[in-house]
Short mmCIF file of N, CA, C and O in Angstrom, two decimals:
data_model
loop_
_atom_site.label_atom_id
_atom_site.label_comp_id
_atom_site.label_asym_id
_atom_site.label_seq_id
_atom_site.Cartn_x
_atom_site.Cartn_y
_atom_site.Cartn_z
N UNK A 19 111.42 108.25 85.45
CA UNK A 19 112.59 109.08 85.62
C UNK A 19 113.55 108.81 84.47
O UNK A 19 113.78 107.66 84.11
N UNK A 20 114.17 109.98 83.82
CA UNK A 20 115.04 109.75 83.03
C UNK A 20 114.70 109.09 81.95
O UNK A 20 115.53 108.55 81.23
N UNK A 21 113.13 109.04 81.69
CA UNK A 21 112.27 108.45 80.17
C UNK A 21 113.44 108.83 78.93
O UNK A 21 114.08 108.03 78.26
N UNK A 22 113.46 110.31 78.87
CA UNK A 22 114.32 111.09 77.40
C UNK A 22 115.87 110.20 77.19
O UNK A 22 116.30 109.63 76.18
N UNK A 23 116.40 110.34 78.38
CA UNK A 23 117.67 110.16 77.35
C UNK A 23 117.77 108.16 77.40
O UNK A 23 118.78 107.59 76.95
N UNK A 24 116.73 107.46 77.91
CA UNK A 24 116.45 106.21 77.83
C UNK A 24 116.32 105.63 76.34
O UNK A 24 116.90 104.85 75.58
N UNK A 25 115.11 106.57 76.38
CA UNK A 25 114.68 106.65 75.00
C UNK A 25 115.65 106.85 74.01
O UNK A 25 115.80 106.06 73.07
N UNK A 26 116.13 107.56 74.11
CA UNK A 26 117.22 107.84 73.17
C UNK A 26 117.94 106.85 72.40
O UNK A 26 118.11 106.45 71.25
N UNK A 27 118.46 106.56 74.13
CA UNK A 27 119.61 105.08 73.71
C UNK A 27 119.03 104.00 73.34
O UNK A 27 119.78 103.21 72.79
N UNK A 28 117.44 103.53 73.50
CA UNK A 28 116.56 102.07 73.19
C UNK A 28 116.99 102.75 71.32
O UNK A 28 117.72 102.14 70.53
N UNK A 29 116.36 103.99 71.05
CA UNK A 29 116.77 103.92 70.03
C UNK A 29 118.24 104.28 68.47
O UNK A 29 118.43 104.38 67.26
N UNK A 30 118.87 104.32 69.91
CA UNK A 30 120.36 104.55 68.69
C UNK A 30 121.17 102.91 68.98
O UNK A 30 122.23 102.52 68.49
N UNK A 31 120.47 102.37 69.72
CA UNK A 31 120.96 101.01 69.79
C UNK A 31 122.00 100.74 71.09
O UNK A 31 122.76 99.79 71.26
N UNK A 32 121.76 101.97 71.99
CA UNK A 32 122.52 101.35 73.08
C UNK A 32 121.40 101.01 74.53
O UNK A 32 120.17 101.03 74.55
N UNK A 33 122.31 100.74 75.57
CA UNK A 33 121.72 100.36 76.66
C UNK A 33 122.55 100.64 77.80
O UNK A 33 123.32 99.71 78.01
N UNK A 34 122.66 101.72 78.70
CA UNK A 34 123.57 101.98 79.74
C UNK A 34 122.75 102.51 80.97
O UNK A 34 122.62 103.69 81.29
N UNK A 35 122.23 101.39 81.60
CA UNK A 35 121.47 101.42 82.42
C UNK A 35 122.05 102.29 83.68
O UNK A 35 121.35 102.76 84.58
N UNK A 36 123.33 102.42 83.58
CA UNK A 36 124.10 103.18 84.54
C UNK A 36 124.27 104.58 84.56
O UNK A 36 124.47 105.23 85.59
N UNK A 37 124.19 105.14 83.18
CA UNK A 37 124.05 105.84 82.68
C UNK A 37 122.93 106.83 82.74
O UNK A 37 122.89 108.04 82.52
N UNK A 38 122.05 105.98 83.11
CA UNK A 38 120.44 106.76 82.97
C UNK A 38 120.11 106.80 84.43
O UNK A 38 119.13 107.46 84.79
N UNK A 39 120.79 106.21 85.25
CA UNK A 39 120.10 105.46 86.43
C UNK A 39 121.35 105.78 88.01
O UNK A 39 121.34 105.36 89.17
N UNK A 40 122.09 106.54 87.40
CA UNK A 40 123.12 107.35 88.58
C UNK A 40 122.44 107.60 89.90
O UNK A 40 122.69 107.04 90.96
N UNK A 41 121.37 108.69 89.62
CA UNK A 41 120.62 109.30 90.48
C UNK A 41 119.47 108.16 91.40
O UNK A 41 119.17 108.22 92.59
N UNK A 42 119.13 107.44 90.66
CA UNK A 42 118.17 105.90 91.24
C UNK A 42 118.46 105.47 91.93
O UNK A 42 119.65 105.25 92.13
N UNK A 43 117.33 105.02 92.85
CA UNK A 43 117.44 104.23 94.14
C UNK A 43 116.91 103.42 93.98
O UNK A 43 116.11 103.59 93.05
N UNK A 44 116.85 102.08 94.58
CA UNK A 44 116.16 100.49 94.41
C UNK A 44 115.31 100.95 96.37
O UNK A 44 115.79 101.42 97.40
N UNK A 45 113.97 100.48 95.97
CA UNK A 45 113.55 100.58 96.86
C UNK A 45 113.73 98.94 97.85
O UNK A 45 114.38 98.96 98.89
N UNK A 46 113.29 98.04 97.52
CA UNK A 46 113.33 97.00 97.37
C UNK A 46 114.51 96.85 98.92
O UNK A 46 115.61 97.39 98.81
N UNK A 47 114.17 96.10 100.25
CA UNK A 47 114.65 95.94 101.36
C UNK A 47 115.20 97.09 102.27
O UNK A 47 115.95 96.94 103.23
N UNK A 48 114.63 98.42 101.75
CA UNK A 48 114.72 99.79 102.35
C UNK A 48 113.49 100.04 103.14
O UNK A 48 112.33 99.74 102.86
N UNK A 49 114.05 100.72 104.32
CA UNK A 49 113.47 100.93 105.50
C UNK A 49 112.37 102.71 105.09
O UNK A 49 112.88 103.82 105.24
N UNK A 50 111.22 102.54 104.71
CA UNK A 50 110.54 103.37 104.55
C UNK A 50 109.60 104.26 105.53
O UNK A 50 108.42 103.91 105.50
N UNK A 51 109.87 105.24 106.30
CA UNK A 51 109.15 106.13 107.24
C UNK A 51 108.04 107.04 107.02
O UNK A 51 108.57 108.06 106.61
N UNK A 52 106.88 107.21 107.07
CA UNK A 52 105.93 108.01 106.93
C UNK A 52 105.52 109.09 107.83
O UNK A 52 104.73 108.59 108.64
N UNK A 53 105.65 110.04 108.01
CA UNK A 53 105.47 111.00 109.45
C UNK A 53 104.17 111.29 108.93
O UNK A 53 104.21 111.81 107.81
N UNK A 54 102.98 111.10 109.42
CA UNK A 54 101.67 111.15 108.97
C UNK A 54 100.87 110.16 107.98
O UNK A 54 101.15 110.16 106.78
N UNK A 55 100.05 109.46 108.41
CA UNK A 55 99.59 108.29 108.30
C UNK A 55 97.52 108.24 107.64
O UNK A 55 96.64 107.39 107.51
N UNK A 56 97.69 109.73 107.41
CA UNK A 56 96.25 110.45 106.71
C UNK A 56 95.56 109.86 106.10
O UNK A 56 95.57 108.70 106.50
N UNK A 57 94.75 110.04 105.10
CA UNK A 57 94.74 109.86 103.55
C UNK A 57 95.97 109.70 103.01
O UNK A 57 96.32 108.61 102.56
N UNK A 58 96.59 110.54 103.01
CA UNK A 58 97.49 110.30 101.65
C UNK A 58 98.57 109.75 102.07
O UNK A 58 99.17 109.14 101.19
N UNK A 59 99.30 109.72 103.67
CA UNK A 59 100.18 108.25 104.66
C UNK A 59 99.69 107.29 103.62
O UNK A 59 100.48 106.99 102.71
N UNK A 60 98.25 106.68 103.64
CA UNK A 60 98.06 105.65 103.73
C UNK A 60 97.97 104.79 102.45
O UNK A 60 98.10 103.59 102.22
N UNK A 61 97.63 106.11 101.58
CA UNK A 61 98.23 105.92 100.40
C UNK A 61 99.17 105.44 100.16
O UNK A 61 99.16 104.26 99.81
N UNK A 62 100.45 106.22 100.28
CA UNK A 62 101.87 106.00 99.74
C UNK A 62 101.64 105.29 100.66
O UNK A 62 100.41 105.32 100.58
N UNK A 63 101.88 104.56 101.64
CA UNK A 63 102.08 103.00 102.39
C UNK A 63 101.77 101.67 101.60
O UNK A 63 102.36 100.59 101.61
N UNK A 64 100.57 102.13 100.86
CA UNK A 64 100.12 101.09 100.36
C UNK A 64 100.36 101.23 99.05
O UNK A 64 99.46 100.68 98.42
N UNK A 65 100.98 101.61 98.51
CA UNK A 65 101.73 101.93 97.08
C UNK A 65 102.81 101.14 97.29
O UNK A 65 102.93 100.13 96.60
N UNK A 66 103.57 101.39 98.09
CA UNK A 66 105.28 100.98 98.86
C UNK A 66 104.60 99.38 98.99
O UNK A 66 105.39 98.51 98.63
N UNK A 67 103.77 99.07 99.27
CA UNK A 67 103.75 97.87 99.73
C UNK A 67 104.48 96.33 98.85
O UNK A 67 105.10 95.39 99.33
N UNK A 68 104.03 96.63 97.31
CA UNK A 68 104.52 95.48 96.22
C UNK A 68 106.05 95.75 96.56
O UNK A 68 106.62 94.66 96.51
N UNK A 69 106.94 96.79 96.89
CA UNK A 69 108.05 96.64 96.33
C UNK A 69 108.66 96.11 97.77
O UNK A 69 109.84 96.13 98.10
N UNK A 70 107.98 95.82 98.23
CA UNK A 70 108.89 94.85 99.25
C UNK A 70 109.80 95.59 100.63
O UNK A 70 110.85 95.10 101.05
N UNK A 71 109.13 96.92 101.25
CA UNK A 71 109.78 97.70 101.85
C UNK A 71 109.91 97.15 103.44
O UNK A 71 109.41 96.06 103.69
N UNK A 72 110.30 97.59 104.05
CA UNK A 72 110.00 97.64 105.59
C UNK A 72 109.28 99.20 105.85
O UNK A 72 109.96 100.21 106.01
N UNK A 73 108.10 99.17 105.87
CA UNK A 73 107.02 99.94 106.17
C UNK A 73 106.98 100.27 107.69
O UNK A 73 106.71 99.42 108.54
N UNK A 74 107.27 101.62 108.00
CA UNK A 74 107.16 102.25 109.51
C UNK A 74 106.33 103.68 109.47
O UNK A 74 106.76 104.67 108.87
N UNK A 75 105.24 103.65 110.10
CA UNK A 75 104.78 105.32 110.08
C UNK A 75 104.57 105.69 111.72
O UNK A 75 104.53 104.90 112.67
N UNK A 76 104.47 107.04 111.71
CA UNK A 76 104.51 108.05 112.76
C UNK A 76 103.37 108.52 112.55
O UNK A 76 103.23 109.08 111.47
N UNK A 77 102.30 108.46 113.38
CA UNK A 77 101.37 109.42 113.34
C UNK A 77 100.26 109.66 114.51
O UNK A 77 99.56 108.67 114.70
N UNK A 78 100.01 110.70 115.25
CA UNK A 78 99.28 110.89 116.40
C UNK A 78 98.10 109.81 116.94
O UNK A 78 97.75 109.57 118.10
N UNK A 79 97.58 109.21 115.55
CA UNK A 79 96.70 108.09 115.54
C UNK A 79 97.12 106.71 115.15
O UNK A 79 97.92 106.67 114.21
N UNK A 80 96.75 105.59 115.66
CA UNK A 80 97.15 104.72 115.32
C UNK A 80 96.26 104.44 114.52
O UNK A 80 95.13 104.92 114.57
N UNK A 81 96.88 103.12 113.12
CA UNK A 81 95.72 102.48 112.26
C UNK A 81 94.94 102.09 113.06
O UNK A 81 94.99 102.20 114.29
N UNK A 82 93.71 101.33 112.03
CA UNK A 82 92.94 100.06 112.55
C UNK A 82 94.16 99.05 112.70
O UNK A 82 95.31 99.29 112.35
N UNK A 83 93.74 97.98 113.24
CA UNK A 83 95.12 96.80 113.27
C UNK A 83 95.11 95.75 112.25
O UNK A 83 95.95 94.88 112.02
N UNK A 84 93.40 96.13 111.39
CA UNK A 84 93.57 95.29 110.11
C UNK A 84 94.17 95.90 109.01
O UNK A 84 94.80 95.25 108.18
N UNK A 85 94.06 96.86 108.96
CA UNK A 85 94.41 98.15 107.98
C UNK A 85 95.89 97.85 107.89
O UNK A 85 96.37 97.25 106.92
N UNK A 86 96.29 98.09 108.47
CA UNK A 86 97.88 97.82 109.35
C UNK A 86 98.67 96.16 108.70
O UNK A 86 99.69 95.80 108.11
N UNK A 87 97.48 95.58 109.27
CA UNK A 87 98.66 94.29 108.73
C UNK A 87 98.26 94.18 107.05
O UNK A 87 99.11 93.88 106.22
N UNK A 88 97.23 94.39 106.78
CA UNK A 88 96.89 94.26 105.00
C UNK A 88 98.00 95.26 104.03
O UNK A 88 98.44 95.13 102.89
N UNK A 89 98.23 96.54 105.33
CA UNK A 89 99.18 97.27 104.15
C UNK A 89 101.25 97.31 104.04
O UNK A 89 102.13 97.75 103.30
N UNK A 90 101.09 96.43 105.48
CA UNK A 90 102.12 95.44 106.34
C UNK A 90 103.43 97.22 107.00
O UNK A 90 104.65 97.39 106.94
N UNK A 91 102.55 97.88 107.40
CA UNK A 91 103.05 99.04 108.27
C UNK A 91 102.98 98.69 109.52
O UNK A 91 101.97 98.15 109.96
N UNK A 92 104.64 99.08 110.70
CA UNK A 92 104.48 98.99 111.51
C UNK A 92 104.52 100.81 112.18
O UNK A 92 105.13 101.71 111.62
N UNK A 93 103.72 100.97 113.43
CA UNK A 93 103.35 102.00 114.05
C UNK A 93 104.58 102.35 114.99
O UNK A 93 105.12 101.57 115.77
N UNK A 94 104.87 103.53 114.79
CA UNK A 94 106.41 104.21 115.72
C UNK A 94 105.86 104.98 116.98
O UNK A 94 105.79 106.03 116.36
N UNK A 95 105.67 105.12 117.51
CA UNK A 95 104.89 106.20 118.84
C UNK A 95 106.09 107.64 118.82
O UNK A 95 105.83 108.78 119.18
N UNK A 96 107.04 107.28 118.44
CA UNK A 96 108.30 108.30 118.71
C UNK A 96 108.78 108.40 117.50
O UNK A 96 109.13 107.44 116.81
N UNK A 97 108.82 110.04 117.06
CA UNK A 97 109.12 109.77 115.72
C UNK A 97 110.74 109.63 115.87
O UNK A 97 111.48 108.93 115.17
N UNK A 98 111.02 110.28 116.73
CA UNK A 98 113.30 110.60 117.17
C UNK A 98 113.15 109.27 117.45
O UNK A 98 113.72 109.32 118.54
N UNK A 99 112.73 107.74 117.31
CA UNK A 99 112.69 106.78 117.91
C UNK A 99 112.75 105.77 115.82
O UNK A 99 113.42 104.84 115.35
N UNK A 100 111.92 106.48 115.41
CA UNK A 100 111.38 106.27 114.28
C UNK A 100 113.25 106.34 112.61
O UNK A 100 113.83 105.57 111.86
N UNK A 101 113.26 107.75 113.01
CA UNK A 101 114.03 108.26 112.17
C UNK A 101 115.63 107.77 111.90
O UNK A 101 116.17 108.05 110.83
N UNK A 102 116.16 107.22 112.66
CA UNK A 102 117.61 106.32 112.54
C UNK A 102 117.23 105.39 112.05
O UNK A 102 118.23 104.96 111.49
N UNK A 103 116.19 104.54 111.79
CA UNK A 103 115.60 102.86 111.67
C UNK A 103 115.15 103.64 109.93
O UNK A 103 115.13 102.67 109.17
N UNK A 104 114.97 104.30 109.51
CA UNK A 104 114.76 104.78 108.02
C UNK A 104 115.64 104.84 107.51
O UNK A 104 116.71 104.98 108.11
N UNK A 105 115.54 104.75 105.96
CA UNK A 105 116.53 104.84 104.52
C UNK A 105 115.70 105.71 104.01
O UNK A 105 116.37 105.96 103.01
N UNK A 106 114.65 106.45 103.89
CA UNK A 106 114.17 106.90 103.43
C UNK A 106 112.55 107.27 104.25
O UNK A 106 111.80 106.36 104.59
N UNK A 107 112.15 109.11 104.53
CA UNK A 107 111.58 109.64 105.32
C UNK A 107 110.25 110.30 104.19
O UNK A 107 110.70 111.23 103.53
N UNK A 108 109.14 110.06 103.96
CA UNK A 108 108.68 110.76 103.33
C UNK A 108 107.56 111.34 104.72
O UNK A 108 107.03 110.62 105.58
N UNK A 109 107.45 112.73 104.56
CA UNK A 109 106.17 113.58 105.80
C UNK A 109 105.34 113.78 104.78
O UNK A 109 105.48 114.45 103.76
N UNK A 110 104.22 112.92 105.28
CA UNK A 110 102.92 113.49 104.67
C UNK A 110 101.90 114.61 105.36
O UNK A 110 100.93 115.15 104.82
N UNK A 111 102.38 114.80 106.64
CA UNK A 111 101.48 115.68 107.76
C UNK A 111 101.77 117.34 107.51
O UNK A 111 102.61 118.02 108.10
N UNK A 112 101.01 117.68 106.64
CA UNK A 112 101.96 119.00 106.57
C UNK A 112 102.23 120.14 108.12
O UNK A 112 103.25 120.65 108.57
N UNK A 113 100.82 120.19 108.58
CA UNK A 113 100.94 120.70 110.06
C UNK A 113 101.97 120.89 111.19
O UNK A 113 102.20 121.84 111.94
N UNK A 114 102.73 119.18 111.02
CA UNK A 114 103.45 119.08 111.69
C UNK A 114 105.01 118.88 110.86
O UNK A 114 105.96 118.24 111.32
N UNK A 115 104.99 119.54 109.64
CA UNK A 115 106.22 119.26 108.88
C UNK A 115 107.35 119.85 108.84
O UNK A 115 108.41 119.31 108.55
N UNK A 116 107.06 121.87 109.36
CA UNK A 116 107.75 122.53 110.31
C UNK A 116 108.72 121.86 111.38
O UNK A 116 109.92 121.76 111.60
N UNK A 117 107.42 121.44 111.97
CA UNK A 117 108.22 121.21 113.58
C UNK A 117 109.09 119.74 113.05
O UNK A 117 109.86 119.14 113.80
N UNK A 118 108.89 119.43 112.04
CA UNK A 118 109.82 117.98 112.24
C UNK A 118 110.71 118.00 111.18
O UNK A 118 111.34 116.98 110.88
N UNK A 119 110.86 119.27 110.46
CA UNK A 119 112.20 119.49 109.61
C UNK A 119 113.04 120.23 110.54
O UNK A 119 114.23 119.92 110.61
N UNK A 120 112.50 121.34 111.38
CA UNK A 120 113.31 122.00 112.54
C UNK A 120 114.21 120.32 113.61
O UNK A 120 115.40 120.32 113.92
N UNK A 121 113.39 119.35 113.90
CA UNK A 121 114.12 118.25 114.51
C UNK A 121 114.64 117.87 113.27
O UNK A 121 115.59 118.63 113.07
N UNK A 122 114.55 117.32 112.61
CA UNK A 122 115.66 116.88 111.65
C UNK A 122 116.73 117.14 111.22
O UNK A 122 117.57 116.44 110.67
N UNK A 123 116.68 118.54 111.55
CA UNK A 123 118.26 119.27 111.05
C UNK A 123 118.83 119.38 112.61
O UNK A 123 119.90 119.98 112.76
N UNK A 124 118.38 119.00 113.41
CA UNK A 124 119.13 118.71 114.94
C UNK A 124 119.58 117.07 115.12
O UNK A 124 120.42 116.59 115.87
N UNK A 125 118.60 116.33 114.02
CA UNK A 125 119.19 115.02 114.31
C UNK A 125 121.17 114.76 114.00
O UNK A 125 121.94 115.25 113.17
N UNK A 126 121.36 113.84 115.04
CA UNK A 126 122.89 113.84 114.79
C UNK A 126 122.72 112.33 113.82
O UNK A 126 122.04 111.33 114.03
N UNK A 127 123.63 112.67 112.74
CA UNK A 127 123.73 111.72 111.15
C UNK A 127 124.69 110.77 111.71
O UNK A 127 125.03 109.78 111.06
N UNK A 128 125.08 110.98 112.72
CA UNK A 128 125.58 109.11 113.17
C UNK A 128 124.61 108.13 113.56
O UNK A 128 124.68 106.92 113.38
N UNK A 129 123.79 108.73 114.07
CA UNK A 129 122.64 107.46 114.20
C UNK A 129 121.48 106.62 112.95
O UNK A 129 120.64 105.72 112.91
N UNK A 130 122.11 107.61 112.10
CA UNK A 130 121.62 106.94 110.67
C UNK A 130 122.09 105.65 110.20
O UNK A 130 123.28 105.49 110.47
N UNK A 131 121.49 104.56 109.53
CA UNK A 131 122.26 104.02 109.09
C UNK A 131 122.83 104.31 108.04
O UNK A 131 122.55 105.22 107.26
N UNK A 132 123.73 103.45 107.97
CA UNK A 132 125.26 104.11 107.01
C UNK A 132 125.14 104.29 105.55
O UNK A 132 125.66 105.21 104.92
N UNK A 133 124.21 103.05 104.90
CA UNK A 133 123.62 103.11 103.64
C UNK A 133 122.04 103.96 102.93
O UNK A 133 121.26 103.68 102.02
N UNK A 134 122.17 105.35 104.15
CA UNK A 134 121.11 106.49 103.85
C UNK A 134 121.95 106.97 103.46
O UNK A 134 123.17 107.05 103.66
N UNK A 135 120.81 107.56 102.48
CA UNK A 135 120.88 108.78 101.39
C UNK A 135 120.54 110.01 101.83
O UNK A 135 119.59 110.62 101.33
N UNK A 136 121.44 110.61 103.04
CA UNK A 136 120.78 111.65 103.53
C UNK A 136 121.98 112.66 102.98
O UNK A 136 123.13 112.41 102.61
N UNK A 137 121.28 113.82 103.08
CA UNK A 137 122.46 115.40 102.52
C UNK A 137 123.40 115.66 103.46
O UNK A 137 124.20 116.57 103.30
#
């Protein structure tokens, strides 16, 4: 993100990491949600995993329970149970991505925590 005008500054001799990095988020002790836990859930779960997240997914199926602790995801049964406990929601289920952007824009933003980045 923001390679060009990085670049720029490595080479006119500056460094304004603040500058480049407004829009950036540190993943690093953020509460990460997966609504679908597929192929490609299980993917991004296990991508998320080095940076040190709190790993939660939603999905009609549960992992294996080795799968699970190797990629260190815990299983939500409820996603309205799921979604206040997140800093960050990625849906990988497209099927069900309708029906859970229609709940999302009904969720009430007080039960968020306070340091989400929600609109």
């Amino acid at each position: 993100r923001n390679f060009v005008p990085g670049y720029h500054q490595s080479i006119t001799g500056e460094w304004d990491v603040a500058g480049i990095a407004h829009r950036a988020y540190d993943l690093e002790g953020k509460t990460i949600g997966t609504v679908g836990a597929g192929r490609i859930g299980k993917l991004l779960l296990q991508r998320l995993k080095p940076f040190n997240c709190n790993l939660l997914y939603h999905d009609r199926l549960k992992m294996e329970p080795e799968l699970e602790k190797e990629i260190g995801a815990k299983f939500e049964e409820d996603l309205d149970t799921m979604l206040p406990k997140c800093d960050v929601i990625a849906p990988t289920k497209l099927p069900d991505t309708e029906r859970w952007l229609e709940g999302f824009a009904t969720l009430d933003r007080r039960l968020l925590p306070p340091e989400s980045h929600w609109p």
